[in-house]
mmCIF file of C-alpha atoms in Angstrom:
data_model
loop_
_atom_site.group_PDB
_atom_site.id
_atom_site.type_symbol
_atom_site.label_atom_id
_atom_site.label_comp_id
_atom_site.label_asym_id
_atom_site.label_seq_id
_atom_site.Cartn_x
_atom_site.Cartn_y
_atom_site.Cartn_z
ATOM 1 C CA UNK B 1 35.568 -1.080 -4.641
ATOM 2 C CA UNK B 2 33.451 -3.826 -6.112
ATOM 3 C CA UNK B 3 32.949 -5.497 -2.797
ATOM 4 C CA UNK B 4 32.029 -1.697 -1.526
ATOM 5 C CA UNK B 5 29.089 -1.483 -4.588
ATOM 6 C CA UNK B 6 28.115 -4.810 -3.614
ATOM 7 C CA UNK B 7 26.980 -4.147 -0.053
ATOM 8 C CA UNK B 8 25.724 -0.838 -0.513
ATOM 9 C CA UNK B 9 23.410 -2.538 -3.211
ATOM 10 C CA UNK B 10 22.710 -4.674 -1.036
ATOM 11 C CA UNK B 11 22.048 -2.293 2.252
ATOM 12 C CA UNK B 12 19.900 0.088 -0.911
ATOM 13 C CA UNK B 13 17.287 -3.008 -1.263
ATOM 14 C CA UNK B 14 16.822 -3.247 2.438
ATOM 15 C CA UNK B 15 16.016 0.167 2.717
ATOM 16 C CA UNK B 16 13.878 0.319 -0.281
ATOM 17 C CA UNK B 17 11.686 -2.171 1.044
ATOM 18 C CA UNK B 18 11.056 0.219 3.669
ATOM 19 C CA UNK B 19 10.428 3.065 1.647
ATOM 20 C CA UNK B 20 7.463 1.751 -0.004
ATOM 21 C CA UNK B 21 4.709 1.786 2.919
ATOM 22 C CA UNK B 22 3.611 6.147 2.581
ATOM 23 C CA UNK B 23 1.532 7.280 5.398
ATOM 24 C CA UNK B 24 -1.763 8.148 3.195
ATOM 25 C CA UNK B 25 -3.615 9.565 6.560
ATOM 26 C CA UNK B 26 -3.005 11.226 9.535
ATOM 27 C CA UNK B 27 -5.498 12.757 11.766
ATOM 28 C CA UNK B 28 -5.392 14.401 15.145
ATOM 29 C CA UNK B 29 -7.854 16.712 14.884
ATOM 30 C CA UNK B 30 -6.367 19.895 15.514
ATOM 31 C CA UNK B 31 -7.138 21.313 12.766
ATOM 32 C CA UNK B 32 -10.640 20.776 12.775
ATOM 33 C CA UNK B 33 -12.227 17.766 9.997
ATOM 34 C CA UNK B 34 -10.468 18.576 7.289
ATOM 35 C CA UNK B 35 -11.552 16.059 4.639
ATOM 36 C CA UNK B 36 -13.724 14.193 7.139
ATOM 37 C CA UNK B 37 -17.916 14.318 6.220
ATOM 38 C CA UNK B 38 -20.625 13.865 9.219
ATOM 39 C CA UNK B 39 -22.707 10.678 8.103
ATOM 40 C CA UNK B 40 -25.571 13.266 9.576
ATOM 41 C CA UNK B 41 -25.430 15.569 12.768
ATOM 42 C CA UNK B 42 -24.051 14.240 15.834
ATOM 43 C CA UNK B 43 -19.993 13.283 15.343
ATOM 44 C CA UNK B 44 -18.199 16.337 16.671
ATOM 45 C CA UNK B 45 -14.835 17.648 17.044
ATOM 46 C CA UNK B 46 -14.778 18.030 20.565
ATOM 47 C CA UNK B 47 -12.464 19.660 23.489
ATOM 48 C CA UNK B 48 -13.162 17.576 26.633
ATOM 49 C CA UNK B 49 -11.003 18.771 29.386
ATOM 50 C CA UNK B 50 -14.035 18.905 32.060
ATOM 51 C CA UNK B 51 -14.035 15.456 32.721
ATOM 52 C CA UNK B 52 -10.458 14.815 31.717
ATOM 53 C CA UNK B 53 -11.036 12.228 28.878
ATOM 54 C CA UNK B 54 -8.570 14.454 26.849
ATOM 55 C CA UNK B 55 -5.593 16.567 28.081
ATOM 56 C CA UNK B 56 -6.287 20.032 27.661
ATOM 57 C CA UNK B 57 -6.636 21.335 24.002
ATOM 58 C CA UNK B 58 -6.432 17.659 22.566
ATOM 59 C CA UNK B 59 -9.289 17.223 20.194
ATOM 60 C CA UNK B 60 -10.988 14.199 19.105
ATOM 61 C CA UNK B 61 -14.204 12.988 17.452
ATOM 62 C CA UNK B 62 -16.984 12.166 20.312
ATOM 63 C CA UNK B 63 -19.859 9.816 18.643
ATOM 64 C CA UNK B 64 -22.562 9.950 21.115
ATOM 65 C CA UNK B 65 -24.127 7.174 23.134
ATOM 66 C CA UNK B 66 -28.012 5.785 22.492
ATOM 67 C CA UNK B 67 -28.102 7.439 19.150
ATOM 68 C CA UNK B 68 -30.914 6.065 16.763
ATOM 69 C CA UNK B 69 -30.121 3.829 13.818
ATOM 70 C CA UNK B 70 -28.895 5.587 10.991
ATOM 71 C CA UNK B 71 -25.578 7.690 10.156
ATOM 72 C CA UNK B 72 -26.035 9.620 13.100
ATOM 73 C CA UNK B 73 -22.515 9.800 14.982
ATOM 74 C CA UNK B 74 -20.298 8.921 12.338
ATOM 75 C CA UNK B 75 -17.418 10.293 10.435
ATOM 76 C CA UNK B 76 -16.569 9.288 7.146
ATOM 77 C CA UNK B 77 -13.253 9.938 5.075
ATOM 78 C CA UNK B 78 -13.371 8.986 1.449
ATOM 79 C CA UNK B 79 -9.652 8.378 0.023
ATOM 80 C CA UNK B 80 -8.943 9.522 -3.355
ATOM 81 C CA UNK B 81 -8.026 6.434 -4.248
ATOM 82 C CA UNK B 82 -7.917 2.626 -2.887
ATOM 83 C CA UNK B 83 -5.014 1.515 -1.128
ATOM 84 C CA UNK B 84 -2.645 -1.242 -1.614
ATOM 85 C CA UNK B 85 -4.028 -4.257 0.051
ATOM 86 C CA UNK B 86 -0.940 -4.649 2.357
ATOM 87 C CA UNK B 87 -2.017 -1.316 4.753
ATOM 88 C CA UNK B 88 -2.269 -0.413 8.592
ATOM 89 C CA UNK B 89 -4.056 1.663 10.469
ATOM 90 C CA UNK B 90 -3.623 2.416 14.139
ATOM 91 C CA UNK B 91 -6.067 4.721 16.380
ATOM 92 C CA UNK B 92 -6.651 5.413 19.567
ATOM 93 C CA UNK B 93 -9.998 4.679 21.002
ATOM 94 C CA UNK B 94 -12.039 5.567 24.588
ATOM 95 C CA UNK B 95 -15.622 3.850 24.687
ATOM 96 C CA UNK B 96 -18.321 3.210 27.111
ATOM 97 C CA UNK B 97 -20.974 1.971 24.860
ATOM 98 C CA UNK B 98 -22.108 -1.115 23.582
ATOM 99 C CA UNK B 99 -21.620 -1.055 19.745
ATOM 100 C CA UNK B 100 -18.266 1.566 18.481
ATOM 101 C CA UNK B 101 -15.781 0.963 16.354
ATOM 102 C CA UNK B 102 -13.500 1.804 13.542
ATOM 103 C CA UNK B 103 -14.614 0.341 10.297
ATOM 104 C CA UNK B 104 -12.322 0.258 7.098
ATOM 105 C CA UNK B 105 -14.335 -0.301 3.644
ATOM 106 C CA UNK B 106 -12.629 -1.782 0.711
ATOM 107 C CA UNK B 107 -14.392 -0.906 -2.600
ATOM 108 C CA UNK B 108 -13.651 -3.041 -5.780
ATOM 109 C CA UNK B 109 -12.240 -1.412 -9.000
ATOM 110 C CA UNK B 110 -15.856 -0.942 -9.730
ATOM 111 C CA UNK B 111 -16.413 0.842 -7.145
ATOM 112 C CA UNK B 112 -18.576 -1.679 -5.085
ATOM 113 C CA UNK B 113 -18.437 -2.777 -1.875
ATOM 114 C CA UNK B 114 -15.512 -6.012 -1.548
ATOM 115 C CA UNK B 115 -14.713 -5.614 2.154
ATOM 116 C CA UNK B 116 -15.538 -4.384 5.898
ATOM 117 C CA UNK B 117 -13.214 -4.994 8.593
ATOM 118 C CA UNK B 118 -13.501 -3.505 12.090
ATOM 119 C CA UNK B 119 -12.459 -3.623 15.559
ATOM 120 C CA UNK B 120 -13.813 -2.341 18.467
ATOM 121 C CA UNK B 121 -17.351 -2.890 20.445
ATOM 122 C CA UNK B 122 -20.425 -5.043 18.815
ATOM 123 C CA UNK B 123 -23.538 -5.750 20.391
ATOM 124 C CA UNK B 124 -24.925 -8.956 18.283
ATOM 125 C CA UNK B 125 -24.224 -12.511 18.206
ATOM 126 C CA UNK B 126 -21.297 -11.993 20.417
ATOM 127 C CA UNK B 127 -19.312 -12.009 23.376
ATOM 128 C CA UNK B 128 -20.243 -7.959 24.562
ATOM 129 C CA UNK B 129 -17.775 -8.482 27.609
ATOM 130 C CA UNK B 130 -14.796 -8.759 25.358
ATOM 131 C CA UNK B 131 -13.384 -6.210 22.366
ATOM 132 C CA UNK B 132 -15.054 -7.728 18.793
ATOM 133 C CA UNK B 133 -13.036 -7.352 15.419
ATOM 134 C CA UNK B 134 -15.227 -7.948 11.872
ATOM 135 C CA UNK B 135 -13.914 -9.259 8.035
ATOM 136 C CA UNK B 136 -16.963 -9.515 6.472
ATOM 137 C CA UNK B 137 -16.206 -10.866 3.050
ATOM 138 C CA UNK B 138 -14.421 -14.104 2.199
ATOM 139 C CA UNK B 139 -14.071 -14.422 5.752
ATOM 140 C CA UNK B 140 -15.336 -15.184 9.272
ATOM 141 C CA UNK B 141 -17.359 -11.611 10.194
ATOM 142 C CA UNK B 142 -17.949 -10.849 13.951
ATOM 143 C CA UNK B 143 -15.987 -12.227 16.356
ATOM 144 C CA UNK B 144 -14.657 -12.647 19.953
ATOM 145 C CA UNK B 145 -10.715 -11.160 21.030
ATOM 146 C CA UNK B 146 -9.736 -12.486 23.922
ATOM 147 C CA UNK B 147 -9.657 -9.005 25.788
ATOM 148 C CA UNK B 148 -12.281 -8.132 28.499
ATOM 149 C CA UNK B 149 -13.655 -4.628 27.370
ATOM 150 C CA UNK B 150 -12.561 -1.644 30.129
ATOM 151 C CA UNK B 151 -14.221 1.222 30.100
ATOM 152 C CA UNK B 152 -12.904 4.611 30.818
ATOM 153 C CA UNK B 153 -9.992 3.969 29.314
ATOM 154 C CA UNK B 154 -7.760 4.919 26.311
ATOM 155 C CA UNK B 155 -6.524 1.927 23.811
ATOM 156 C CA UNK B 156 -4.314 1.646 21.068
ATOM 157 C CA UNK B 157 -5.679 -0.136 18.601
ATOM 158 C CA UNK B 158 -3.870 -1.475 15.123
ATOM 159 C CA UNK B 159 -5.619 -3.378 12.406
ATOM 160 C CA UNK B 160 -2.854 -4.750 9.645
ATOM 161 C CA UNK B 161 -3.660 -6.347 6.248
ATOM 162 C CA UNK B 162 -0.822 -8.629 4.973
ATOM 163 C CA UNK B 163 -1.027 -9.911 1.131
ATOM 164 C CA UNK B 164 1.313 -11.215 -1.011
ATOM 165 C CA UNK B 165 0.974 -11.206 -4.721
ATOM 166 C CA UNK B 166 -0.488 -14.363 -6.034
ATOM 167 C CA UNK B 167 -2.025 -15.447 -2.657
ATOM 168 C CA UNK B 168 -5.458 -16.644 -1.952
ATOM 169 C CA UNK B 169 -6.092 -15.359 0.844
ATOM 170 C CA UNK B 170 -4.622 -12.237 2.626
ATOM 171 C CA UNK B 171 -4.207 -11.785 6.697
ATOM 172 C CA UNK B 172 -5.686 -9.567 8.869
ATOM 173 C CA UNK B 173 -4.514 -9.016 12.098
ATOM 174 C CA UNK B 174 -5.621 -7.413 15.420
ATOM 175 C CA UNK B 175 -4.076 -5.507 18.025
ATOM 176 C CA UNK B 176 -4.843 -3.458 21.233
ATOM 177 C CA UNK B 177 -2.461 -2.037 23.359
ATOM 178 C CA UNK B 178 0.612 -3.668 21.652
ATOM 179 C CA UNK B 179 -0.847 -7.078 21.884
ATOM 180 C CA UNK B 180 -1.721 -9.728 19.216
ATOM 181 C CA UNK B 181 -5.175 -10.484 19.665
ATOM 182 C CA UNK B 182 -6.754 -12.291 16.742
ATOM 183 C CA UNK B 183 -5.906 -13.034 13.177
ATOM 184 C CA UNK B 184 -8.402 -13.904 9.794
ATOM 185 C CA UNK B 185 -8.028 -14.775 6.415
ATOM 186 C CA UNK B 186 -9.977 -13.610 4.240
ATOM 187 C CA UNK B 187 -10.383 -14.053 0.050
ATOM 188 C CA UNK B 188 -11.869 -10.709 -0.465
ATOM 189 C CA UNK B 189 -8.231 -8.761 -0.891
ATOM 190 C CA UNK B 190 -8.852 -5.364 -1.253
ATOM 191 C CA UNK B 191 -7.212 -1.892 -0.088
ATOM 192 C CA UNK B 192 -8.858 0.783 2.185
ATOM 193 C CA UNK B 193 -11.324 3.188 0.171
ATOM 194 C CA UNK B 194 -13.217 4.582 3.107
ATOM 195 C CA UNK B 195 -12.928 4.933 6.817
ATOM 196 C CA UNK B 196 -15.969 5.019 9.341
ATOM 197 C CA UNK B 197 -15.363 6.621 13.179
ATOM 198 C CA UNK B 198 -18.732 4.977 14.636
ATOM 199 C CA UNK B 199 -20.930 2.437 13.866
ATOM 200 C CA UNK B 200 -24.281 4.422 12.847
ATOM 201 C CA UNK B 201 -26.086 2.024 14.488
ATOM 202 C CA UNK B 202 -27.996 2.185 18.002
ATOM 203 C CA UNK B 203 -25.548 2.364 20.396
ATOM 204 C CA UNK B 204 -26.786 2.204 24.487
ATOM 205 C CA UNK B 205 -23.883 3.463 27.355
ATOM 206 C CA UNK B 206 -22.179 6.449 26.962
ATOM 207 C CA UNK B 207 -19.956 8.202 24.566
ATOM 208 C CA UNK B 208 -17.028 6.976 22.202
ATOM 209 C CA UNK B 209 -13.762 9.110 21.112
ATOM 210 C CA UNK B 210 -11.268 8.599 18.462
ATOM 211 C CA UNK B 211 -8.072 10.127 18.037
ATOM 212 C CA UNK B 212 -4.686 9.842 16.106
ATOM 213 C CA UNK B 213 -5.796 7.596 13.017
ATOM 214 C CA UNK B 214 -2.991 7.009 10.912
ATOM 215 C CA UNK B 215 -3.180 4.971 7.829
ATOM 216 C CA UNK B 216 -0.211 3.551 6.212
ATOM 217 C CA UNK B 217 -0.527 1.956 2.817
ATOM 218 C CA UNK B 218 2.443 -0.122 1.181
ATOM 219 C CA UNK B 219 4.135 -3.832 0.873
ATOM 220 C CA UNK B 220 4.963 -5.253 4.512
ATOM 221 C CA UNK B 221 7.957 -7.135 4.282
ATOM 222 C CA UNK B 222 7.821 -10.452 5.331
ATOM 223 C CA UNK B 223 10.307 -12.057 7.993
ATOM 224 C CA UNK B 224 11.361 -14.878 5.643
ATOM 225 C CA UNK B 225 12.425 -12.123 3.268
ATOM 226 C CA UNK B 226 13.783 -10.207 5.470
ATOM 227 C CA UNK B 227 16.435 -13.124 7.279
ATOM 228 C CA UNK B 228 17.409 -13.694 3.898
ATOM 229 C CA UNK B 229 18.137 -10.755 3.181
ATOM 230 C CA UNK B 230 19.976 -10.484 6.378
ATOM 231 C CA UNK B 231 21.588 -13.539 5.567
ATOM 232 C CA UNK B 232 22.863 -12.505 2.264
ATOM 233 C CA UNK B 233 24.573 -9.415 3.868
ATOM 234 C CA UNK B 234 26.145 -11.465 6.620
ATOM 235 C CA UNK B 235 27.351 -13.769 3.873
ATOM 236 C CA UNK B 236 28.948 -10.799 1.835
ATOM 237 C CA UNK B 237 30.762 -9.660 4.553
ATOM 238 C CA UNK B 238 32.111 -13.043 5.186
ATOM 239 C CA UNK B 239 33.555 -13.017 1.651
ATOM 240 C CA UNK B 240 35.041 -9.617 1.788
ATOM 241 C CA UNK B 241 36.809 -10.664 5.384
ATOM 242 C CA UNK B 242 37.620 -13.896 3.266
ATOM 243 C CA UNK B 243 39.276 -12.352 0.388
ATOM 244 C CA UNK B 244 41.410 -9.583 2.534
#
């Protein structure tokens, strides 16, 4: 019975270490903005069957194309409060312009802006054939993925934040379509207080859509903990066969 305890202590601390990441957003759009703001006119909730960028009755934000400077084709989501700093937040994104992407903004316990990280298209100081990701504080700002931009085309993307208490520095890391792509440290460690859809910014090309942001806010287990946690099961069981 002891041995029985044992593991199912064990098996209770694996699955515990799952249970702490909580999905803080999830937005598809079908219900119209909910909690989502317009930076100013021009971000819509939009049905675009005609020219099949969206299956029928799938709605997403369009931010339109050549817009001026300013908060003009954005939406904004203010959380009610700051995440952890270990999050993730994955989104699906269709662009044919030269400067869209998601941002996340970490605000300090003041209040203040501590962070901006982003992936998606930039226009200045780099490579505007391939897909750009941003940390902007304690970090190394715009830069280069290795991905050649397609247009006309759906992508998931997935930004992840990875911090362990006591650290200098936490991880970011970039995705698209499954793949690894790039990977920053940065010293500003901070959760997600605000999300962006759109850059605000002058934008030439055509339209960009985003769909199915989810954010998910909680401690990412590493892999070291993990295999030994693994390890320690394995070994349990070997002393129960043991002692049989």
């Amino acid at each position: 019975m002891k041995r029985f305890v044992l593991l199912f202590l064990l098996c209770a601390a694996f699955i515990s270490t799952q249970a702490l990441a909580a999905v803080i957003v999830t937005e598809n759009w079908e219900s119209g903005a909910g909690s989502w703001v317009d930076g100013a006119a021009g971000a819509a909730i939009v049905n675009d069957s005609v020219t099949n960028l969206l299956d029928a009755g799938n709605h997403a934000i369009k931010v339109p194309g050549s817009e001026a400077s300013g908060e003009i084709g954005t939406k904004l989501l203010t959380l009610a409060a700051t995440t952890d700093p270990n999050w993730v937040i994955t989104y699906d994104f269709y662009s044919t312009g030269t400067r869209d992407y998601l941002q996340i903004i970490g605000n300090n316990s003041g209040g203040s802006l501590a962070q901006l990280i982003a992936l998606g298209h930039y226009n200045a100081g780099v490579d505007y054939t391939k897909y750009n990701y941003r940390v902007a504080f304690g970090s190394v700002g715009w830069k280069d993925t290795t991905l050649t931009r397609s247009t006309n085309k759906w992508h998931a993307m997935k930004i992840e934040q990875i911090y362990n208490p006591g650290d200098a520095t936490a991880t970011v890391n970039f995705y698209i379509d499954n793949s690894f792509l790039a990977t920053a440290a940065t010293s500003a460690i901070n959760g997600v207080s605000v999300l962006k859809a759109g850059s605000g910014l002058t934008n030439g090309g055509g339209p960009a859509y985003f769909d199915n942001i989810v954010l998910t806010s909680g401690a990412i287990p590493e892999p070291g903990s993990m295999l030994a946690l693994g390890a320690g099961m394995i070994g349990l069981l070997g002393v129960i066969r043991r002692r049989k």
